[in-house]
XYZ file of C-alpha atoms in Angstrom:
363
model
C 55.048 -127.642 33.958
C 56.109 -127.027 30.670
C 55.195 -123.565 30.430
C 56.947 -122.325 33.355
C 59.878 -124.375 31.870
C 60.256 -122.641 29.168
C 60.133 -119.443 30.911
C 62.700 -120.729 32.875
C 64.816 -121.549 29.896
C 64.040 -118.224 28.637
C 65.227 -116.155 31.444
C 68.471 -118.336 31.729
C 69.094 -118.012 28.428
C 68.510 -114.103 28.214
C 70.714 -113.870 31.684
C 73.323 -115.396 29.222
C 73.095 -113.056 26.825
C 73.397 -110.274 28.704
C 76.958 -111.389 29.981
C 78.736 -111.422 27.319
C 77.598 -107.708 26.365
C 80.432 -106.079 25.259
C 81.782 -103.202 22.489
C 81.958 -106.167 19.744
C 78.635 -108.068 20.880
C 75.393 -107.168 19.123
C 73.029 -104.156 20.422
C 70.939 -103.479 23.042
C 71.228 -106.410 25.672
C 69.403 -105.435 27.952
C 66.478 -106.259 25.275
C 63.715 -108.424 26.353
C 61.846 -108.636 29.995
C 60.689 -111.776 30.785
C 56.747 -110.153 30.323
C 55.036 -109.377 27.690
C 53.559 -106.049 28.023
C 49.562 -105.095 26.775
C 50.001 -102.103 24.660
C 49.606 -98.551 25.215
C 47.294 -97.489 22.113
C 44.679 -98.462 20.279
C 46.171 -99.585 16.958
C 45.205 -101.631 13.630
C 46.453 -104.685 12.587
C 47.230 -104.373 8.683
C 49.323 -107.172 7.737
C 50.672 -110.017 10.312
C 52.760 -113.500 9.997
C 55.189 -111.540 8.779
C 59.146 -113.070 8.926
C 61.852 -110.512 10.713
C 60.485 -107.555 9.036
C 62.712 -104.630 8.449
C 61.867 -101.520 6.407
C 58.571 -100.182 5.589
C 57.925 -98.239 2.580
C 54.322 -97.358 1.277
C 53.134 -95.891 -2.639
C 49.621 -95.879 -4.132
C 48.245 -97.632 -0.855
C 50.478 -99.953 -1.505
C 52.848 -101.194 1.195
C 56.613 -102.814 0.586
C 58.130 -105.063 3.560
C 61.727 -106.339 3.501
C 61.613 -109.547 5.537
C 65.644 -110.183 6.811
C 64.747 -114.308 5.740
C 64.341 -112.611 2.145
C 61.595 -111.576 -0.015
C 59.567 -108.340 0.084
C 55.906 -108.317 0.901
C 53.780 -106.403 -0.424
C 50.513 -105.568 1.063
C 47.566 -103.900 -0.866
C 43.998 -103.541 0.222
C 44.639 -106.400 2.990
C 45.716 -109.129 1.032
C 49.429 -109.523 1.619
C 52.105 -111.503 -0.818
C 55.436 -112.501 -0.435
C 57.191 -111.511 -3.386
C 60.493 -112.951 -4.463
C 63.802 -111.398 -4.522
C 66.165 -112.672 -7.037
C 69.754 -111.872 -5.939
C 72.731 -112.343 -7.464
C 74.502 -113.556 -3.943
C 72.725 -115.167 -1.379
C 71.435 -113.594 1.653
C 73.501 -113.690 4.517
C 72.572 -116.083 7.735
C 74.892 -114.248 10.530
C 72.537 -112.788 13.100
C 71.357 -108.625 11.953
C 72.293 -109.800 8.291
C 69.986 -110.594 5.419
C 67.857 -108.751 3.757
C 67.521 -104.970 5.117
C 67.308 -101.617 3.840
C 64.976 -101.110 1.065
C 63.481 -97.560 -0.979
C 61.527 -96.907 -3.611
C 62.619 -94.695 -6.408
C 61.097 -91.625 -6.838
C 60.250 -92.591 -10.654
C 59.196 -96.116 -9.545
C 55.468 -95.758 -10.913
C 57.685 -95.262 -14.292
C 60.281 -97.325 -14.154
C 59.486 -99.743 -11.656
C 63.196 -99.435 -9.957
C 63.893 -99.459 -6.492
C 67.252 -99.610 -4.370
C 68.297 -102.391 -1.403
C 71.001 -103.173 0.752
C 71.471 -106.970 1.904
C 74.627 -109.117 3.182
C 75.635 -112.186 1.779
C 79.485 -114.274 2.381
C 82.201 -114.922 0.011
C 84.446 -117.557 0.522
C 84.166 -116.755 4.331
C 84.247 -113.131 3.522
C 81.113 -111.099 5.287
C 80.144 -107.888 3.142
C 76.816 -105.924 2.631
C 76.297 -103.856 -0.828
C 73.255 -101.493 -2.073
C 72.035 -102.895 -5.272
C 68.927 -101.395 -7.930
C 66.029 -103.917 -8.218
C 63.521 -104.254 -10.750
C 59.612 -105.362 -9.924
C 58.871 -108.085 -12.621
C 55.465 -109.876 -13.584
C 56.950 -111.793 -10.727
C 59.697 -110.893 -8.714
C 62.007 -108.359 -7.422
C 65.272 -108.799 -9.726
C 68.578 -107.819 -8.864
C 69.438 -104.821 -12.210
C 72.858 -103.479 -10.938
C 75.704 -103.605 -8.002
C 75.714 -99.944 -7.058
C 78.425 -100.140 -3.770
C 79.584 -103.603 -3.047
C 81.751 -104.826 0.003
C 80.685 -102.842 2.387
C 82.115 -104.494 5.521
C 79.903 -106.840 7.258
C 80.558 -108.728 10.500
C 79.282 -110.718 12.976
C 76.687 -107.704 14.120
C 76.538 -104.053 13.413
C 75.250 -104.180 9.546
C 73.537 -100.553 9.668
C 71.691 -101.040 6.406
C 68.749 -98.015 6.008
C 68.346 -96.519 3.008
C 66.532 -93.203 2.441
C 66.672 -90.654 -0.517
C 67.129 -87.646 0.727
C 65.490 -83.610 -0.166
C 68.188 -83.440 -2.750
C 67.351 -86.775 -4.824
C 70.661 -88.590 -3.315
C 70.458 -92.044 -1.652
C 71.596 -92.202 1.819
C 73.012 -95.140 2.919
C 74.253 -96.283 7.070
C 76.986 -98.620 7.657
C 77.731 -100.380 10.824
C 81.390 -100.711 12.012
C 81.024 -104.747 11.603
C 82.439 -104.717 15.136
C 85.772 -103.179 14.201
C 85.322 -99.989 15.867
C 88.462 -98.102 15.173
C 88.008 -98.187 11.407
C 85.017 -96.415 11.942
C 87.937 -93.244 12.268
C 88.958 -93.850 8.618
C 87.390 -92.553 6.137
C 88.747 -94.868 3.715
C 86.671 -97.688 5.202
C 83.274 -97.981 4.233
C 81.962 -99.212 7.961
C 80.744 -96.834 10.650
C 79.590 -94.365 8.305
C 76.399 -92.598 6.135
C 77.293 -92.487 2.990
C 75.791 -90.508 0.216
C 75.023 -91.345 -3.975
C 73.800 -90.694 -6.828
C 70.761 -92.618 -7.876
C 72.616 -94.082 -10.779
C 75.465 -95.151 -8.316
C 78.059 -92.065 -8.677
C 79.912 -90.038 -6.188
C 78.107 -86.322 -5.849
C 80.218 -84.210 -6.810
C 79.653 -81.756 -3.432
C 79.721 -84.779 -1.164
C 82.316 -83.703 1.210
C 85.455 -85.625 0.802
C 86.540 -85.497 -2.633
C 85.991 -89.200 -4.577
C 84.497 -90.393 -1.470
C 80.584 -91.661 -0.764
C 81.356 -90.296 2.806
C 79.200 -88.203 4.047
C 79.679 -88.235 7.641
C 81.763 -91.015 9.913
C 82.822 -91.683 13.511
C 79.151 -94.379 13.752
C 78.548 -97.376 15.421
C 75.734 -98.999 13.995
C 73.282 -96.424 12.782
C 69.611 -97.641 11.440
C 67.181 -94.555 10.800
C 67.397 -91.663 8.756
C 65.016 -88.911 8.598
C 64.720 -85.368 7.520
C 62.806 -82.436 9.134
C 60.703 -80.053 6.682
C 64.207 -77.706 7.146
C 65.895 -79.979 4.947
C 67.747 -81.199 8.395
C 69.157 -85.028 8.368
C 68.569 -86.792 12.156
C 69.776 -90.111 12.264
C 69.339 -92.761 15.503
C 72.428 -94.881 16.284
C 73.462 -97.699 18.335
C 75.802 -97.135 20.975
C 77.997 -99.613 23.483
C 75.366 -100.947 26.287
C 73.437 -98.517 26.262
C 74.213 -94.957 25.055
C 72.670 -95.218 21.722
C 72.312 -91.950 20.194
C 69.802 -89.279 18.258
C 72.252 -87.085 16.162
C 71.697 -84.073 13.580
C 74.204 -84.965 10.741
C 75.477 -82.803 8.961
C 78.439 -83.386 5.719
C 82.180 -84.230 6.942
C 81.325 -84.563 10.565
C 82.875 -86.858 12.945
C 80.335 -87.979 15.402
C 82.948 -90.112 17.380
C 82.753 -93.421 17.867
C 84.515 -95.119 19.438
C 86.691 -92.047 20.898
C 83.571 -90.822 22.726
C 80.080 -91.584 24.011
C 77.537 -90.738 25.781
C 78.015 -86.838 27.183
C 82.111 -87.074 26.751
C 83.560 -84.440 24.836
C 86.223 -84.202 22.281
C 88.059 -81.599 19.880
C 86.624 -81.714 16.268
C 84.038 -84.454 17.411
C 80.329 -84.510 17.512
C 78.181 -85.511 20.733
C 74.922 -86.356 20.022
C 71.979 -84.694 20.485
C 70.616 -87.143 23.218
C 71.611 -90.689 24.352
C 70.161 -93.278 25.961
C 72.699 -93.476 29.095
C 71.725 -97.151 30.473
C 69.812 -99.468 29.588
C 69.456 -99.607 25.526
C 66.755 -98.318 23.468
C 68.531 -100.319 20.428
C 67.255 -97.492 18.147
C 66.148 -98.176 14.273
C 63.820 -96.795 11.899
C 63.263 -93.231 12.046
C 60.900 -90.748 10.507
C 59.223 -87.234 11.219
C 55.751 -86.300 12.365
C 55.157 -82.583 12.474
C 58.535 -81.115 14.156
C 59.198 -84.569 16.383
C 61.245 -87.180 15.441
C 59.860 -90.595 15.661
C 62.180 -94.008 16.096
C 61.553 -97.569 16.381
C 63.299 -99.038 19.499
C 63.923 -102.323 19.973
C 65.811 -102.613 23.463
C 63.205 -100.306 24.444
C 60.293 -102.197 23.218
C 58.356 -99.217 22.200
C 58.285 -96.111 19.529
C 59.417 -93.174 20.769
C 59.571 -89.197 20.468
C 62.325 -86.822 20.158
C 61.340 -83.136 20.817
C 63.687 -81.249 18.710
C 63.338 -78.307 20.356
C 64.319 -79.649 23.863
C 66.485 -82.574 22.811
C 63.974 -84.483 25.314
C 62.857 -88.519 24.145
C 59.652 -89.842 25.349
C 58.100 -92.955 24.846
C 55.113 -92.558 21.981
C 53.773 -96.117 22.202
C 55.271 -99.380 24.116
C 53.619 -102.982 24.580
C 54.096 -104.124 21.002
C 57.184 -105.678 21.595
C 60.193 -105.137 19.456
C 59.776 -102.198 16.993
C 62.226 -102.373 13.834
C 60.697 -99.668 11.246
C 57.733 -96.643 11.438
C 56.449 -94.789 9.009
C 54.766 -91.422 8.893
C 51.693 -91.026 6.219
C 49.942 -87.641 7.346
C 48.712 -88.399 11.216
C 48.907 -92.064 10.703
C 51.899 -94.138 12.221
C 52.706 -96.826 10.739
C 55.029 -99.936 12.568
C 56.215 -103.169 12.544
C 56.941 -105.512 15.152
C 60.402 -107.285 15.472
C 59.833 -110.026 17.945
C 60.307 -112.656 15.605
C 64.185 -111.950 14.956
C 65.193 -114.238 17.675
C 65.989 -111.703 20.402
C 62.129 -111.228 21.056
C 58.985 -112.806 23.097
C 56.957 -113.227 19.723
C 53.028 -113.130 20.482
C 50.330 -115.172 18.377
C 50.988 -113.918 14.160
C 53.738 -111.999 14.832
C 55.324 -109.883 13.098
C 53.094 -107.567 12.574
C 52.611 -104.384 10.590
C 50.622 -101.628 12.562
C 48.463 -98.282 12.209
C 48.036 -95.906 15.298
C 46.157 -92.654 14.695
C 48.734 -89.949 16.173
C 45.869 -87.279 16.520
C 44.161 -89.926 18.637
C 47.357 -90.544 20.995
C 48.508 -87.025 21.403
C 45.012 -86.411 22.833
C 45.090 -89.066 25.680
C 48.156 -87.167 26.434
């Protein structure tokens, strides 16, 4: 009796959920069936009990794991520890806050430097900045504020981070649920924005004093480039309609004056959408000439062919999928079923390894 309880309670609650989907209500709710799927692939577990993971980043066989509930784990020949992050604000509670985007720097066997973005409150302000961390004897400490109040809201955070070709850091804002100011450049939300990796504006970013690099997003969370030197970026769109786009400086891609296939003068439609229901797109990253995204609506990682604009589904049955990571033919993942919008199974989250030479040959 108590198991088909809680289902009940489950599906009741997730049939609540889904009504009050609207433009300001968080992503992707269509998100969870009431089974849970076997998956598609063989994979490998490497790390598990892990707490609302977010972004993956790997040096020197060495894996780094934001967790949203704070702290970064790291993970090196299968021993995993929680390391702690000392902030100078503290993390953020409001559901898709905490503790999110996360990169190494590309001197960090030097210098031991790395760059995050988290969201904290103020005196009932919401904001989200990108700070430089240090790894200590014992933590991750907080060196320098390099954006601060980026607008934060109830949902729509964005949050990746990813240093581009050209040694800049890109960074993705969400609209915090005011969707016209994603139109104004002036406002931080709804955009990518672009820095130096000491914090300044580049000088050829394309509006002048400005860390805009493009605008006219929703809620964007993956970044990735091709071996062109091409930026592709996965977005979250209104029920559905989420969005693969190719970004390139001073574009408008927008939102919220169009979605989907509409059309409009001086604005960008993407590449391909989701039409209904979500894939709740996140992480992104590229194998070969594909791009490959996390999707967490969509329970699954999938493929984007960028040569047809066509998206596939790569993998599904793992649940929620926040992050991946491409390290030669090996795919790496993590779960997201713990982040309250999820069916988490037994030690979840989890961090996985799928061989992609493996799964492109059972195609």
């Amino acid at each position: 009796m108590k198991i088909k309880m809680s289902w009940l309670v489950l599906i009741v609650s997730q049939s609540l959920l889904l009504s009050a989907c609207s433009f300001g209500q968080p992503d992707g709710q269509q998100e969870e069936s009431e089974s849970v799927t076997r998956p598609s692939v063989e994979s490998k577990v490497v790390a598990q009990d892990l707490s609302i993971p977010w972004s993956i980043q790997k040096q020197d066989n060495v894996f780094y794991i934001t967790q949203r509930t704070g702290g970064i784990v790291e993970i090196k020949g299968g021993e995993k520890t929680v390391v702690k992050t000392s902030l100078s604000k503290p993390l953020s509670s409001r559901p898709e806050a905490g503790l999110l985007g996360f990169v190494l720097h590309p001197e960090f066997k030097t210098n031991q430097q790395a760059f995050a973005y988290y969201s904290y409150d103020d005196s009932g302000d919401h904001y989200n900045r990108v700070v430089a961390l240090k790894r200590t004897a014992n933590e991750w400490t907080e060196e320098k504020v390099l954006l601060d109040r980026i607008p934060s809201g109830q949902f729509h955070q964005g949050g990746r981070l990813e240093i581009g070709p050209d040694q800049k850091l890109y960074i993705t804002t969400g609209d915090a649920t005011r969707q016209d100011h994603a139109q104004d450049p002036s406002f931080l939300g709804g955009k990518i924005l672009r820095m130096e990796l000491d914090g300044g504006i580049p000088s050829d970013n394309p509006f002048e004093h400005s860390y805009v690099y493009s605008y006219g997003h929703r809620n964007p969370q993956g970044l990735a480039w091709n071996r062109d030197g091409e930026l592709y970026e996965t977005e979250h769109g209104p029920n559905g309609y989420d969005e693969v786009n190719l970004i390139k400086a001073g574009n408008n891609f927008g939102w919220p004056k169009i979605t989907g296939d509409e059309k409009g003068e001086s604005l960008i439609s993407p590449l391909a959408h989701s039409g209904e229901p979500s894939w709740a797109p996140s992480g992104a990253d590229f194998w070969n000439d594909d791009l490959v995204f996390a999707s967490l609506a969509g329970q699954s990682v999938k493929r984007f062919d960028t040569e047809t604009n066509e998206v596939s589904e790569l993998l599904t049955g793992f649940g929620r999928v926040r992050d991946v990571l491409v390290e030669g033919d090996t795919l790496y993942f993590v779960s997201n079923n713990t982040d309250g919008r999820g069916i988490p199974r037994e030690n979840d989250d989890k961090l996985y390894a799928v061989d992609l030479k493996s799964l492109m040959k059972e195609e």
